[in-house]
Amino acid sequence: MVTSAEWLELFLNLIVLAFGFKLVSEIARNGKVPPFIRTRTLIAQEIADAFGTLPKGSVVYDPGCGDGRVLFAIAAKNPGVQCVGIELRLFPYFLALRRRAAFLREYPEAKVRVIRGNSFKQDLSSATHVYTYLYPEVLDRLLPKFEKELHPGTILISLDFKFLKKISERIIPLAHAEKGKLGETLYVYRF
């Protein structure tokens, strides 16, 4: 007898497969797709630790959140804080939604949402904290938006990549960094 949980798992796996085909078609159509690079779990925990316990009323944005691994690590450490992930690509967005469903079963009081959209077009003005894992060129293209929309005092933490046109306030080497793998350094900025 197949349980409802097994049917749900089968259904979710079929959806993942369908989105995989969608991703392949996007690659064929566009010729290029920004890379989706998963952050290792230990690194995601270190990033959440770097944000620390956030004050009540904080709002964390993760533009280009991928599967949401870092976003959910921050949310687990700060269950009352609003966390918003933004992902443009369909496949990582679906993975983030799947992770969100599992996360909310464990943390039902969490205020986490994932938006499928373009980070350049989303309003970030409510952010008190921002996490990024974006190439320097993308960070610099987003810099005018950050400077316009982020309130004074907003903290931005970037993994591995720094702005070419803004100086970091602090640099944090990660304890779980592995030579030759991504996830070595956090760059902390204040807007």
Backbone as a printed PyTorch tensor [residue, N CA C, xyz], in Angstrom:
tensor([[[  0.8490,  -1.1830,   0.0000],
         [  0.0000,   0.0000,   0.0000],
         [  0.8950,   1.2470,   0.0000]],

        [[  0.6180,   2.1390,  -0.8950],
         [  1.3920,   3.3800,  -1.0100],
         [  0.7620,   4.4230,  -0.0850]],

        [[  1.6070,   4.9880,   0.7740],
         [  1.1090,   5.9980,   1.7070],
         [  1.0100,   7.3520,   1.0180]],

        [[  0.2920,   8.2490,   1.6480],
         [  0.1710,   9.5990,   1.0770],
         [  1.5190,  10.3010,   1.0510]],

        [[  2.3780,  10.0200,   2.0240],
         [  3.7150,  10.6220,   2.0400],
         [  4.5340,  10.1310,   0.8460]],

        [[  4.3820,   8.8570,   0.4860],
         [  5.1020,   8.3220,  -0.6670],
         [  4.5690,   8.9190,  -1.9680]],

        [[  3.2570,   9.1150,  -2.0490],
         [  2.6760,   9.7650,  -3.2300],
         [  3.1970,  11.1940,  -3.3590]],

        [[  3.2400,  11.8830,  -2.2240],
         [  3.7380,  13.2580,  -2.2340],
         [  5.1910,  13.2920,  -2.6850]],

        [[  6.0070,  12.3780,  -2.1570],
         [  7.4160,  12.3070,  -2.5510],
         [  7.5410,  12.0370,  -4.0490]],

        [[  6.7470,  11.1050,  -4.5750],
         [  6.7580,  10.8040,  -6.0020],
         [  6.3580,  12.0350,  -6.8170]],

        [[  5.3120,  12.7020,  -6.3640],
         [  4.8360,  13.9070,  -7.0370],
         [  5.9200,  14.9830,  -7.0640]],

        [[  6.5680,  15.2120,  -5.9200],
         [  7.6180,  16.2290,  -5.8480],
         [  8.8030,  15.8550,  -6.7310]],

        [[  9.1430,  14.5750,  -6.7710],
         [ 10.2440,  14.1430,  -7.6390],
         [  9.9030,  14.3430,  -9.1110]],

        [[  8.6550,  14.1060,  -9.4920],
         [  8.2410,  14.3480, -10.8710],
         [  8.3170,  15.8310, -11.2190]],

        [[  7.9530,  16.6630, -10.2700],
         [  8.0400,  18.1050, -10.4970],
         [  9.5010,  18.5240, -10.6510]],

        [[ 10.3850,  17.9850,  -9.7920],
         [ 11.8170,  18.2870,  -9.9110],
         [ 12.3210,  17.8720, -11.2900]],

        [[ 11.9140,  16.7040, -11.7510],
         [ 12.3140,  16.2330, -13.0720],
         [ 11.8020,  17.1830, -14.1660]],

        [[ 10.5510,  17.6050, -14.0520],
         [  9.9740,  18.5230, -15.0360],
         [ 10.7380,  19.8420, -15.0570]],

        [[ 11.0860,  20.3540, -13.8770],
         [ 11.8350,  21.6030, -13.8300],
         [ 13.2460,  21.4120, -14.3670]],

        [[ 13.8150,  20.2090, -14.2020],
         [ 15.1160,  19.9040, -14.7870],
         [ 15.0620,  20.0220, -16.3010]],

        [[ 14.0000,  19.4810, -16.8990],
         [ 13.8130,  19.6210, -18.3450],
         [ 13.6440,  21.0820, -18.7280]],

        [[ 12.9450,  21.8500, -17.9020],
         [ 12.7500,  23.2840, -18.1600],
         [ 14.0990,  24.0030, -18.1460]],

        [[ 14.9560,  23.6370, -17.1950],
         [ 16.2770,  24.2490, -17.1010],
         [ 17.0880,  23.9550, -18.3550]],

        [[ 17.0700,  22.7080, -18.7980],
         [ 17.7990,  22.3370, -20.0040],
         [ 17.2870,  23.1330, -21.2070]],

        [[ 15.9690,  23.3070, -21.2850],
         [ 15.4200,  24.0850, -22.4050],
         [ 15.8280,  25.5500, -22.3070]],

        [[ 15.9320,  26.0950, -21.0660],
         [ 16.3910,  27.4810, -20.9040],
         [ 17.8320,  27.6190, -21.3690]],

        [[ 18.6540,  26.6200, -21.0480],
         [ 20.0560,  26.6610, -21.4710],
         [ 20.1310,  26.6380, -22.9910]],

        [[ 19.3560,  25.7440, -23.6070],
         [ 19.3590,  25.6290, -25.0690],
         [ 18.8670,  26.9200, -25.7180]],

        [[ 17.8470,  27.5490, -25.1250],
         [ 17.2630,  28.7540, -25.7080],
         [ 18.1650,  29.9700, -25.5130]],

        [[ 18.7040,  30.1420, -24.3180],
         [ 19.4670,  31.3530, -23.9910],
         [ 20.9540,  31.2220, -24.2590]],

        [[ 21.4550,  30.0040, -24.2960],
         [ 22.8770,  29.8090, -24.5190],
         [ 23.7140,  29.9910, -23.2680]],

        [[ 23.1440,  30.5530, -22.2200],
         [ 23.8880,  30.7200, -20.9620],
         [ 22.8900,  30.8540, -19.8180]],

        [[ 23.2940,  30.4050, -18.6790],
         [ 22.4820,  30.5060, -17.4800],
         [ 23.4340,  30.8310, -16.3360]],

        [[ 23.1140,  31.8110, -15.5000],
         [ 23.9880,  32.0660, -14.3560],
         [ 24.1340,  30.7860, -13.5360]],

        [[ 25.3080,  30.5320, -13.0140],
         [ 25.5090,  29.2770, -12.3000],
         [ 24.7000,  29.2190, -11.0050]],

        [[ 24.2200,  28.0390, -10.7230],
         [ 23.5740,  27.7700,  -9.4420],
         [ 24.5790,  26.9650,  -8.6310]],

        [[ 25.1480,  27.5910,  -7.6250],
         [ 26.1820,  26.9530,  -6.8140],
         [ 25.6500,  26.8240,  -5.3930]],

        [[ 25.5440,  25.5980,  -4.9350],
         [ 25.0350,  25.3620,  -3.5790],
         [ 26.1140,  25.6770,  -2.5530]],

        [[ 25.7070,  26.3590,  -1.5160],
         [ 26.5980,  26.6280,  -0.4000],
         [ 26.5830,  25.4060,   0.5170]],

        [[ 27.7580,  24.9760,   0.9210],
         [ 27.8350,  23.8180,   1.8190],
         [ 27.1250,  24.1410,   3.1450]],

        [[ 26.5300,  23.1370,   3.7520],
         [ 25.7260,  23.3080,   4.9620],
         [ 26.5280,  23.9320,   6.0970]],

        [[ 27.7530,  23.4660,   6.3200],
         [ 28.5760,  24.0420,   7.3960],
         [ 28.8580,  25.5200,   7.1530]],

        [[ 29.0560,  25.8790,   5.8980],
         [ 29.2930,  27.2840,   5.5570],
         [ 28.0220,  28.0960,   5.7800]],

        [[ 26.8700,  27.5330,   5.4050],
         [ 25.5880,  28.2240,   5.6330],
         [ 25.3930,  28.5000,   7.1230]],

        [[ 25.7640,  27.5500,   7.9730],
         [ 25.6520,  27.7480,   9.4170],
         [ 26.5920,  28.8630,   9.8930]],

        [[ 27.7950,  28.8920,   9.3490],
         [ 28.7350,  29.9550,   9.7220],
         [ 28.2250,  31.3320,   9.3030]],

        [[ 27.5880,  31.3880,   8.1460],
         [ 27.0300,  32.6550,   7.6810],
         [ 25.9160,  33.1010,   8.6290]],

        [[ 25.0520,  32.1520,   9.0080],
         [ 23.9810,  32.4710,   9.9660],
         [ 24.5790,  32.9550,  11.2840]],

        [[ 25.6570,  32.3250,  11.7120],
         [ 26.3340,  32.7500,  12.9460],
         [ 26.9070,  34.1580,  12.8030]],

        [[ 27.4080,  34.4900,  11.6170],
         [ 27.9540,  35.8380,  11.3900],
         [ 26.8560,  36.8920,  11.5060]],

        [[ 25.6450,  36.5580,  11.0490],
         [ 24.5190,  37.4880,  11.2180],
         [ 24.1320,  37.5670,  12.6900]],

        [[ 24.3030,  36.4790,  13.4150],
         [ 23.9960,  36.4580,  14.8450],
         [ 22.5010,  36.4740,  15.1080]],

        [[ 22.1660,  36.7910,  16.3420],
         [ 20.7620,  36.9240,  16.7190],
         [ 20.3150,  38.3220,  16.3180]],

        [[ 19.3710,  38.3680,  15.4230],
         [ 18.9270,  39.6530,  14.8770],
         [ 17.8190,  40.2540,  15.7230]],

        [[ 17.7700,  41.5790,  15.8140],
         [ 16.7340,  42.2370,  16.6080],
         [ 15.3390,  41.9900,  16.0310]],

        [[ 14.3600,  42.0240,  16.9180],
         [ 12.9660,  41.8900,  16.4930],
         [ 12.6620,  42.9600,  15.4470]],

        [[ 11.9180,  42.5780,  14.4240],
         [ 11.5740,  43.5120,  13.3570],
         [ 12.5580,  43.5170,  12.2050]],

        [[ 13.6270,  42.7330,  12.3180],
         [ 14.6050,  42.6650,  11.2320],
         [ 14.0090,  41.9800,  10.0100]],

        [[ 14.5030,  42.3750,   8.8430],
         [ 14.0820,  41.7710,   7.5820],
         [ 15.3570,  41.4360,   6.8000]],

        [[ 15.5210,  40.1540,   6.4820],
         [ 16.6950,  39.6770,   5.7600],
         [ 16.3040,  39.3470,   4.3250]],

        [[ 17.0670,  39.8660,   3.3680],
         [ 16.8680,  39.5320,   1.9580],
         [ 18.0710,  38.7530,   1.4540]],

        [[ 17.7950,  37.7870,   0.5860],
         [ 18.8340,  37.0180,  -0.0780],
         [ 18.5580,  37.0440,  -1.5810]],

        [[ 19.0800,  38.0660,  -2.2870],
         [ 18.8830,  38.1100,  -3.7400],
         [ 19.7250,  37.0390,  -4.4120]],

        [[ 19.0780,  36.2350,  -5.2570],
         [ 19.7720,  35.1150,  -5.8850],
         [ 19.9460,  33.9810,  -4.8970]],

        [[ 18.8770,  33.6540,  -4.1650],
         [ 18.9640,  32.7260,  -3.0250],
         [ 19.2080,  31.2730,  -3.4060]],

        [[ 19.1230,  30.9180,  -4.6860],
         [ 19.3360,  29.5170,  -5.0600],
         [ 18.3200,  28.6230,  -4.3760]],

        [[ 18.8040,  27.5650,  -3.7200],
         [ 17.8970,  26.6420,  -3.0260],
         [ 17.5180,  27.1340,  -1.6330]],

        [[ 18.0060,  28.3080,  -1.2470],
         [ 17.6170,  28.9100,   0.0300],
         [ 18.3690,  28.4050,   1.2410]],

        [[ 19.4100,  27.6380,   1.0370],
         [ 20.1420,  27.0140,   2.1510],
         [ 20.5880,  28.0370,   3.2080]],

        [[ 21.1720,  29.1440,   2.7720],
         [ 21.6440,  30.1580,   3.7240],
         [ 20.4520,  30.8790,   4.3490]],

        [[ 19.4680,  31.2070,   3.5500],
         [ 18.2710,  31.8910,   4.0430],
         [ 17.6240,  31.1080,   5.1890]],

        [[ 17.5040,  29.7880,   5.0110],
         [ 16.8610,  28.9670,   6.0380],
         [ 17.7550,  28.7750,   7.2580]],

        [[ 19.0670,  28.8050,   7.0770],
         [ 19.9790,  28.7490,   8.2260],
         [ 19.8270,  30.0140,   9.0750]],

        [[ 19.6970,  31.1540,   8.4190],
         [ 19.4820,  32.4190,   9.1380],
         [ 18.1240,  32.3940,   9.8340]],

        [[ 17.1050,  31.9160,   9.1270],
         [ 15.7480,  31.8570,   9.6940],
         [ 15.6810,  30.9030,  10.8880]],

        [[ 16.4080,  29.7970,  10.8460],
         [ 16.4110,  28.8410,  11.9630],
         [ 17.0160,  29.4810,  13.2110]],

        [[ 18.0090,  30.3130,  13.0050],
         [ 18.6630,  30.9950,  14.1290],
         [ 17.8150,  32.1680,  14.6410]],

        [[ 16.9370,  32.6790,  13.7840],
         [ 16.1190,  33.8510,  14.0950],
         [ 14.6650,  33.6150,  13.6750]],

        [[ 13.9310,  32.7280,  14.3760],
         [ 12.5950,  32.3270,  13.9080],
         [ 11.5800,  33.4700,  13.7940]],

        [[ 11.7290,  34.5360,  14.5300],
         [ 10.7570,  35.6240,  14.4680],
         [ 11.0680,  36.6740,  13.4250]],

        [[ 12.2000,  36.5230,  12.7420],
         [ 12.6550,  37.5130,  11.7720],
         [ 12.0940,  37.1690,  10.3980]],

        [[ 11.7090,  38.1850,   9.6490],
         [ 11.2050,  37.9680,   8.2910],
         [ 12.3930,  37.7600,   7.3580]],

        [[ 12.3720,  36.6310,   6.6310],
         [ 13.4430,  36.3030,   5.6880],
         [ 12.8370,  36.1270,   4.3000]],

        [[ 13.4430,  36.7990,   3.3060],
         [ 12.9120,  36.7810,   1.9480],
         [ 14.0170,  36.3970,   0.9760]],

        [[ 13.7900,  35.3170,   0.2430],
         [ 14.7070,  34.9050,  -0.7990],
         [ 14.1550,  35.2980,  -2.1530]],

        [[ 15.0290,  35.6930,  -3.0510],
         [ 14.6280,  36.0510,  -4.4120],
         [ 15.4420,  35.1750,  -5.3630]],

        [[ 14.7520,  34.4650,  -6.2320],
         [ 15.4450,  33.5990,  -7.1990],
         [ 14.7810,  33.7250,  -8.5550]],

        [[ 15.5820,  33.9570,  -9.5770],
         [ 15.0780,  34.1330, -10.9320],
         [ 14.8580,  32.8000, -11.6430]],

        [[ 15.8090,  31.9080, -11.5300],
         [ 15.7580,  30.6480, -12.2700],
         [ 14.7580,  29.6870, -11.6540]],

        [[ 14.0480,  28.9960, -12.5200],
         [ 12.9490,  28.1320, -12.1120],
         [ 13.3880,  26.9440, -11.2600]],

        [[ 14.4260,  26.2360, -11.6640],
         [ 14.8230,  25.0360, -10.9370],
         [ 15.2830,  25.3420,  -9.5080]],

        [[ 16.2260,  26.2770,  -9.3030],
         [ 16.5990,  26.5980,  -7.9200],
         [ 15.4290,  27.1590,  -7.1130]],

        [[ 14.5650,  27.9130,  -7.7780],
         [ 13.3750,  28.4440,  -7.1000],
         [ 12.5150,  27.3010,  -6.5740]],

        [[ 12.2970,  26.2930,  -7.4080],
         [ 11.5120,  25.1540,  -6.9550],
         [ 12.1900,  24.4410,  -5.7910]],

        [[ 13.5130,  24.2830,  -5.8630],
         [ 14.2370,  23.6540,  -4.7530],
         [ 14.0560,  24.4610,  -3.4610]],

        [[ 14.0760,  25.7810,  -3.5860],
         [ 13.8720,  26.6340,  -2.4090],
         [ 12.4620,  26.4740,  -1.8480]],

        [[ 11.4670,  26.3600,  -2.7280],
         [ 10.0910,  26.1430,  -2.2590],
         [  9.9600,  24.8080,  -1.5420]],

        [[ 10.6140,  23.8040,  -2.0900],
         [ 10.5880,  22.4790,  -1.4490],
         [ 11.2650,  22.5380,  -0.0780]],

        [[ 12.3980,  23.2140,  -0.0090],
         [ 13.1130,  23.3610,   1.2650],
         [ 12.2590,  24.1600,   2.2520]],

        [[ 11.5480,  25.1620,   1.7490],
         [ 10.6850,  25.9770,   2.6100],
         [  9.5770,  25.1340,   3.2390]],

        [[  8.9610,  24.2700,   2.4440],
         [  7.8850,  23.4130,   2.9620],
         [  8.4080,  22.5330,   4.0900]],

        [[  9.5770,  21.9380,   3.9060],
         [ 10.1720,  21.0960,   4.9510],
         [ 10.5510,  21.9420,   6.1670]],

        [[ 11.0890,  23.1310,   5.9080],
         [ 11.5110,  24.0190,   6.9930],
         [ 10.3210,  24.4390,   7.8580]],

        [[  9.2080,  24.7750,   7.2140],
         [  8.0370,  25.2370,   7.9630],
         [  7.3970,  24.1240,   8.7860]],

        [[  7.6200,  22.8730,   8.4120],
         [  7.1520,  21.7690,   9.2570],
         [  7.9290,  21.7440,  10.5680]],

        [[  9.2160,  22.0860,  10.4890],
         [ 10.0600,  22.0930,  11.6860],
         [  9.9520,  23.4080,  12.4640]],

        [[  9.7760,  24.5030,  11.7560],
         [  9.6830,  25.8380,  12.3650],
         [  8.3980,  26.5190,  11.8870]],

        [[  7.2480,  26.0900,  12.3860],
         [  5.9850,  26.6310,  11.8590],
         [  5.7990,  28.1280,  12.1010]],

        [[  6.5010,  28.6730,  13.0740],
         [  6.3600,  30.1070,  13.3660],
         [  7.2700,  30.9780,  12.4960]],

        [[  8.1170,  30.3430,  11.6870],
         [  9.0740,  31.0900,  10.8620],
         [  8.3560,  31.9410,   9.8220]],

        [[  8.9780,  33.0810,   9.5250],
         [  8.4330,  34.0210,   8.5340],
         [  9.3730,  34.0430,   7.3320]],

        [[  9.3040,  32.9770,   6.5450],
         [ 10.1990,  32.8370,   5.4000],
         [  9.3760,  32.7310,   4.1290]],

        [[  9.7760,  33.4970,   3.1320],
         [  9.1190,  33.3580,   1.8330],
         [ 10.1750,  33.4380,   0.7440]],

        [[  9.8230,  32.8380,  -0.3800],
         [ 10.7190,  32.8340,  -1.5310],
         [  9.9360,  33.3910,  -2.7160]],

        [[ 10.5240,  34.3720,  -3.3700],
         [  9.9010,  35.0400,  -4.5080],
         [ 10.6330,  34.6100,  -5.7670]],

        [[  9.8820,  34.2720,  -6.7930],
         [ 10.5280,  34.0420,  -8.0860],
         [ 10.5180,  35.3770,  -8.8200]],

        [[ 11.6900,  35.9280,  -8.9840],
         [ 11.7690,  37.2170,  -9.6350],
         [ 13.1980,  37.6580,  -9.8340]],

        [[ 13.3430,  38.8010, -10.4350],
         [ 14.6270,  39.3950, -10.7400],
         [ 15.0220,  40.3240,  -9.5930]],

        [[ 16.1650,  40.0700,  -8.9960],
         [ 16.6260,  40.8840,  -7.8570],
         [ 16.7670,  42.3580,  -8.2200]],

        [[ 17.0330,  42.6500,  -9.4810],
         [ 17.1680,  44.0430,  -9.9110],
         [ 15.8260,  44.7670,  -9.9050]],

        [[ 14.7350,  43.9950,  -9.9370],
         [ 13.4000,  44.5980, -10.0050],
         [ 12.6250,  44.5020,  -8.6980]],

        [[ 13.1620,  43.8250,  -7.6930],
         [ 12.4630,  43.6850,  -6.4170],
         [ 12.7860,  44.8670,  -5.5060]],

        [[ 11.7960,  45.2890,  -4.7670],
         [ 11.9860,  46.3800,  -3.8000],
         [ 12.6720,  45.8230,  -2.5580]],

        [[ 13.8400,  46.3420,  -2.2330],
         [ 14.6030,  45.8820,  -1.0730],
         [ 14.5810,  46.8920,   0.0720]],

        [[ 13.7230,  47.8850,  -0.0270],
         [ 13.7560,  48.9960,   0.9370],
         [ 13.4090,  48.5820,   2.3630]],

        [[ 12.7560,  47.4480,   2.5530],
         [ 12.4250,  47.0190,   3.9180],
         [ 13.5570,  46.2230,   4.5610]],

        [[ 14.6180,  45.9550,   3.8200],
         [ 15.7240,  45.1400,   4.3360],
         [ 16.4850,  45.8530,   5.4460]],

        [[ 16.7750,  45.0950,   6.4910],
         [ 17.7120,  45.5560,   7.5260],
         [ 19.0330,  44.8160,   7.3830]],

        [[ 18.9730,  43.6470,   6.7190],
         [ 20.1420,  42.8060,   6.4840],
         [ 20.0030,  42.1640,   5.1060]],

        [[ 21.1350,  42.0050,   4.4240],
         [ 21.1410,  41.3810,   3.1030],
         [ 22.2940,  40.3900,   3.0650]],

        [[ 22.0200,  39.2210,   2.4830],
         [ 23.0710,  38.2380,   2.2390],
         [ 23.1930,  38.0560,   0.7340]],

        [[ 24.4280,  38.0030,   0.2300],
         [ 24.6220,  37.7600,  -1.2020],
         [ 25.7110,  36.7260,  -1.4330]],

        [[ 25.5420,  36.0040,  -2.5150],
         [ 26.5800,  35.1160,  -3.0450],
         [ 26.5700,  35.3510,  -4.5460]],

        [[ 27.0520,  36.5250,  -4.9240],
         [ 26.9880,  36.9980,  -6.3060],
         [ 28.3780,  37.4370,  -6.7590]],

        [[ 28.6430,  37.2460,  -8.0420],
         [ 29.9250,  37.6680,  -8.5940],
         [ 30.1120,  39.1740,  -8.4280]],

        [[ 31.3900,  39.6470,  -8.3450],
         [ 31.6520,  41.0790,  -8.1600],
         [ 30.9800,  41.9670,  -9.2010]],

        [[ 30.9280,  41.5150, -10.4510],
         [ 30.3060,  42.3360, -11.4990],
         [ 28.8180,  42.5350, -11.2040]],

        [[ 28.1760,  41.4880, -10.7130],
         [ 26.7520,  41.5770, -10.3800],
         [ 26.5650,  42.4620,  -9.1530]],

        [[ 27.4230,  42.2840,  -8.1610],
         [ 27.3530,  43.1450,  -6.9680],
         [ 27.4630,  44.6130,  -7.3650]],

        [[ 28.4130,  44.9230,  -8.2470],
         [ 28.6020,  46.3170,  -8.6500],
         [ 27.4360,  46.8410,  -9.4800]],

        [[ 26.8090,  45.9530, -10.2530],
         [ 25.6050,  46.3870, -10.9800],
         [ 24.4460,  46.6280, -10.0210]],

        [[ 24.4140,  45.8940,  -8.9100],
         [ 23.3570,  46.0810,  -7.9030],
         [ 23.6620,  47.2340,  -6.9380]],

        [[ 24.9200,  47.6750,  -6.8850],
         [ 25.3260,  48.6970,  -5.9170],
         [ 24.4630,  49.9610,  -5.9630]],

        [[ 24.1700,  50.5460,  -7.1380],
         [ 23.3130,  51.7360,  -7.1380],
         [ 21.9270,  51.4520,  -6.5440]],

        [[ 21.3970,  50.2750,  -6.8050],
         [ 20.1020,  49.8870,  -6.2340],
         [ 20.2150,  49.7810,  -4.7170]],

        [[ 21.2650,  49.1240,  -4.2400],
         [ 21.4680,  49.0110,  -2.7960],
         [ 21.5910,  50.3900,  -2.1550]],

        [[ 22.3960,  51.2580,  -2.7750],
         [ 22.6010,  52.5950,  -2.2120],
         [ 21.3120,  53.4100,  -2.2060]],

        [[ 20.4610,  53.1860,  -3.1870],
         [ 19.2000,  53.9160,  -3.2690],
         [ 18.1540,  53.3570,  -2.2950]],

        [[ 18.0550,  52.0260,  -2.1940],
         [ 16.9510,  51.4100,  -1.4620],
         [ 17.2730,  51.0140,  -0.0160]],

        [[ 18.5090,  50.6790,   0.2680],
         [ 18.8260,  50.2340,   1.6280],
         [ 18.9720,  51.4380,   2.5560]],

        [[ 18.3920,  51.3200,   3.7220],
         [ 18.4420,  52.4020,   4.7090],
         [ 19.8300,  52.4750,   5.3420]],

        [[ 20.2240,  53.6470,   5.8180],
         [ 21.5180,  53.7530,   6.5090],
         [ 21.5740,  52.7670,   7.6780]],

        [[ 22.6870,  52.0500,   7.7590],
         [ 22.8560,  51.0630,   8.8140],
         [ 22.5530,  49.6380,   8.3830]],

        [[ 21.9860,  49.4680,   7.1830],
         [ 21.7000,  48.1220,   6.6920],
         [ 23.0110,  47.3600,   6.5080]],

        [[ 23.0420,  46.1270,   7.0190],
         [ 24.2290,  45.2760,   6.9150],
         [ 24.0800,  44.3490,   5.7130]],

        [[ 25.1120,  44.2630,   4.8960],
         [ 25.1540,  43.3210,   3.7870],
         [ 26.3670,  42.4300,   4.0030]],

        [[ 26.1510,  41.1210,   3.9630],
         [ 27.2420,  40.1570,   4.0650],
         [ 27.3070,  39.3930,   2.7580]],

        [[ 28.4960,  39.3850,   2.1540],
         [ 28.7090,  38.7020,   0.8770],
         [ 29.6970,  37.5600,   1.0760]],

        [[ 29.3470,  36.3990,   0.5550],
         [ 30.2330,  35.2420,   0.6280],
         [ 31.1820,  35.2520,  -0.5660]],

        [[ 32.4670,  35.2120,  -0.2740],
         [ 33.5460,  35.0440,  -1.2490],
         [ 33.7880,  36.2070,  -2.1950]],

        [[ 32.7630,  36.9400,  -2.5600],
         [ 32.9290,  37.9870,  -3.5610],
         [ 32.6940,  39.3540,  -2.9320]],

        [[ 33.5410,  40.3030,  -3.3250],
         [ 33.3950,  41.6480,  -2.7820],
         [ 33.0490,  42.6320,  -3.8900]],

        [[ 32.4920,  43.7470,  -3.4630],
         [ 32.2370,  44.8350,  -4.3990],
         [ 33.5770,  45.3340,  -4.9250]],

        [[ 33.6190,  45.6890,  -6.1670],
         [ 34.8200,  46.3110,  -6.7140],
         [ 34.8140,  47.8090,  -6.4180]],

        [[ 33.5960,  48.3600,  -6.1580],
         [ 33.4310,  49.8040,  -5.9970],
         [ 32.9950,  50.2040,  -4.5890]],

        [[ 33.1560,  49.3150,  -3.6040],
         [ 32.8010,  49.6410,  -2.2190],
         [ 33.7410,  48.8700,  -1.2990]],

        [[ 34.1720,  49.5050,  -0.2530],
         [ 35.1110,  48.8770,   0.6760],
         [ 34.3390,  48.2210,   1.8210]],

        [[ 34.7480,  47.0040,   2.1550],
         [ 34.0850,  46.2760,   3.2440],
         [ 34.4680,  46.8720,   4.5940]],

        [[ 33.5490,  46.7260,   5.5220],
         [ 33.7730,  47.1830,   6.8920],
         [ 34.5870,  46.1520,   7.6730]],

        [[ 34.3730,  44.8900,   7.3230],
         [ 35.0250,  43.7950,   8.0420],
         [ 35.1700,  42.6010,   7.1030]],

        [[ 36.1990,  41.8030,   7.3100],
         [ 36.4120,  40.5700,   6.5520],
         [ 36.4900,  39.4330,   7.5690]],

        [[ 35.6910,  38.3880,   7.3230],
         [ 35.6430,  37.2610,   8.2460],
         [ 36.0720,  35.9910,   7.5170]],

        [[ 37.2310,  35.4170,   7.8910],
         [ 37.6010,  34.1260,   7.3060],
         [ 36.7210,  33.0350,   7.9330]],

        [[ 36.2820,  32.0760,   7.1320],
         [ 35.3920,  31.0340,   7.6280],
         [ 36.1830,  29.8370,   8.1490]],

        [[ 35.7660,  29.3330,   9.2990],
         [ 36.4610,  28.2240,   9.9550],
         [ 36.3690,  26.9240,   9.1570]],

        [[ 35.2630,  26.7270,   8.4350],
         [ 35.0610,  25.4800,   7.6910],
         [ 35.4540,  25.5950,   6.2200]],

        [[ 36.2400,  26.6140,   5.8960],
         [ 36.6940,  26.7770,   4.5200],
         [ 37.6010,  25.6080,   4.1430]],

        [[ 37.4830,  25.1730,   2.9050],
         [ 38.3380,  24.1110,   2.3920],
         [ 39.0830,  24.6480,   1.1790]],

        [[ 40.3760,  24.3950,   1.1630],
         [ 41.2000,  24.8990,   0.0740],
         [ 40.6510,  24.4290,  -1.2680]],

        [[ 40.5040,  25.3760,  -2.1870],
         [ 40.0330,  25.0650,  -3.5220],
         [ 38.5200,  24.9970,  -3.6560]],

        [[ 37.7950,  25.1760,  -2.5610],
         [ 36.3280,  25.1600,  -2.6250],
         [ 35.8000,  26.5480,  -2.2980]],

        [[ 34.6280,  26.8350,  -2.8530],
         [ 33.9970,  28.1110,  -2.5460],
         [ 33.5390,  28.1100,  -1.0990]],

        [[ 33.4580,  29.2780,  -0.5190],
         [ 33.0310,  29.3990,   0.8670],
         [ 34.2060,  29.6070,   1.7990]],

        [[ 35.0030,  30.6440,   1.5290],
         [ 36.1870,  30.8990,   2.3440],
         [ 36.1010,  32.1530,   3.1960]],

        [[ 35.4410,  33.2000,   2.6700],
         [ 35.5050,  34.5170,   3.3030],
         [ 34.1600,  35.2240,   3.2340]],

        [[ 33.8400,  35.9360,   4.3150],
         [ 32.6630,  36.8170,   4.3220],
         [ 33.1560,  38.2560,   4.3000]],

        [[ 32.5060,  39.0740,   3.4590],
         [ 32.7830,  40.5080,   3.4070],
         [ 31.5480,  41.2200,   3.9700]],

        [[ 31.7770,  42.0330,   4.9960],
         [ 30.6780,  42.7100,   5.6760],
         [ 30.6830,  44.1810,   5.2890]],

        [[ 29.5190,  44.6450,   4.8550],
         [ 29.3530,  46.0470,   4.4270],
         [ 28.2290,  46.6770,   5.2200]],

        [[ 28.3590,  47.9810,   5.4390],
         [ 27.2760,  48.7660,   6.0670],
         [ 26.8770,  49.8800,   5.0940]],

        [[ 25.5970,  49.9890,   4.8520],
         [ 25.1020,  51.0220,   3.9360],
         [ 24.5790,  52.2130,   4.7190]]])
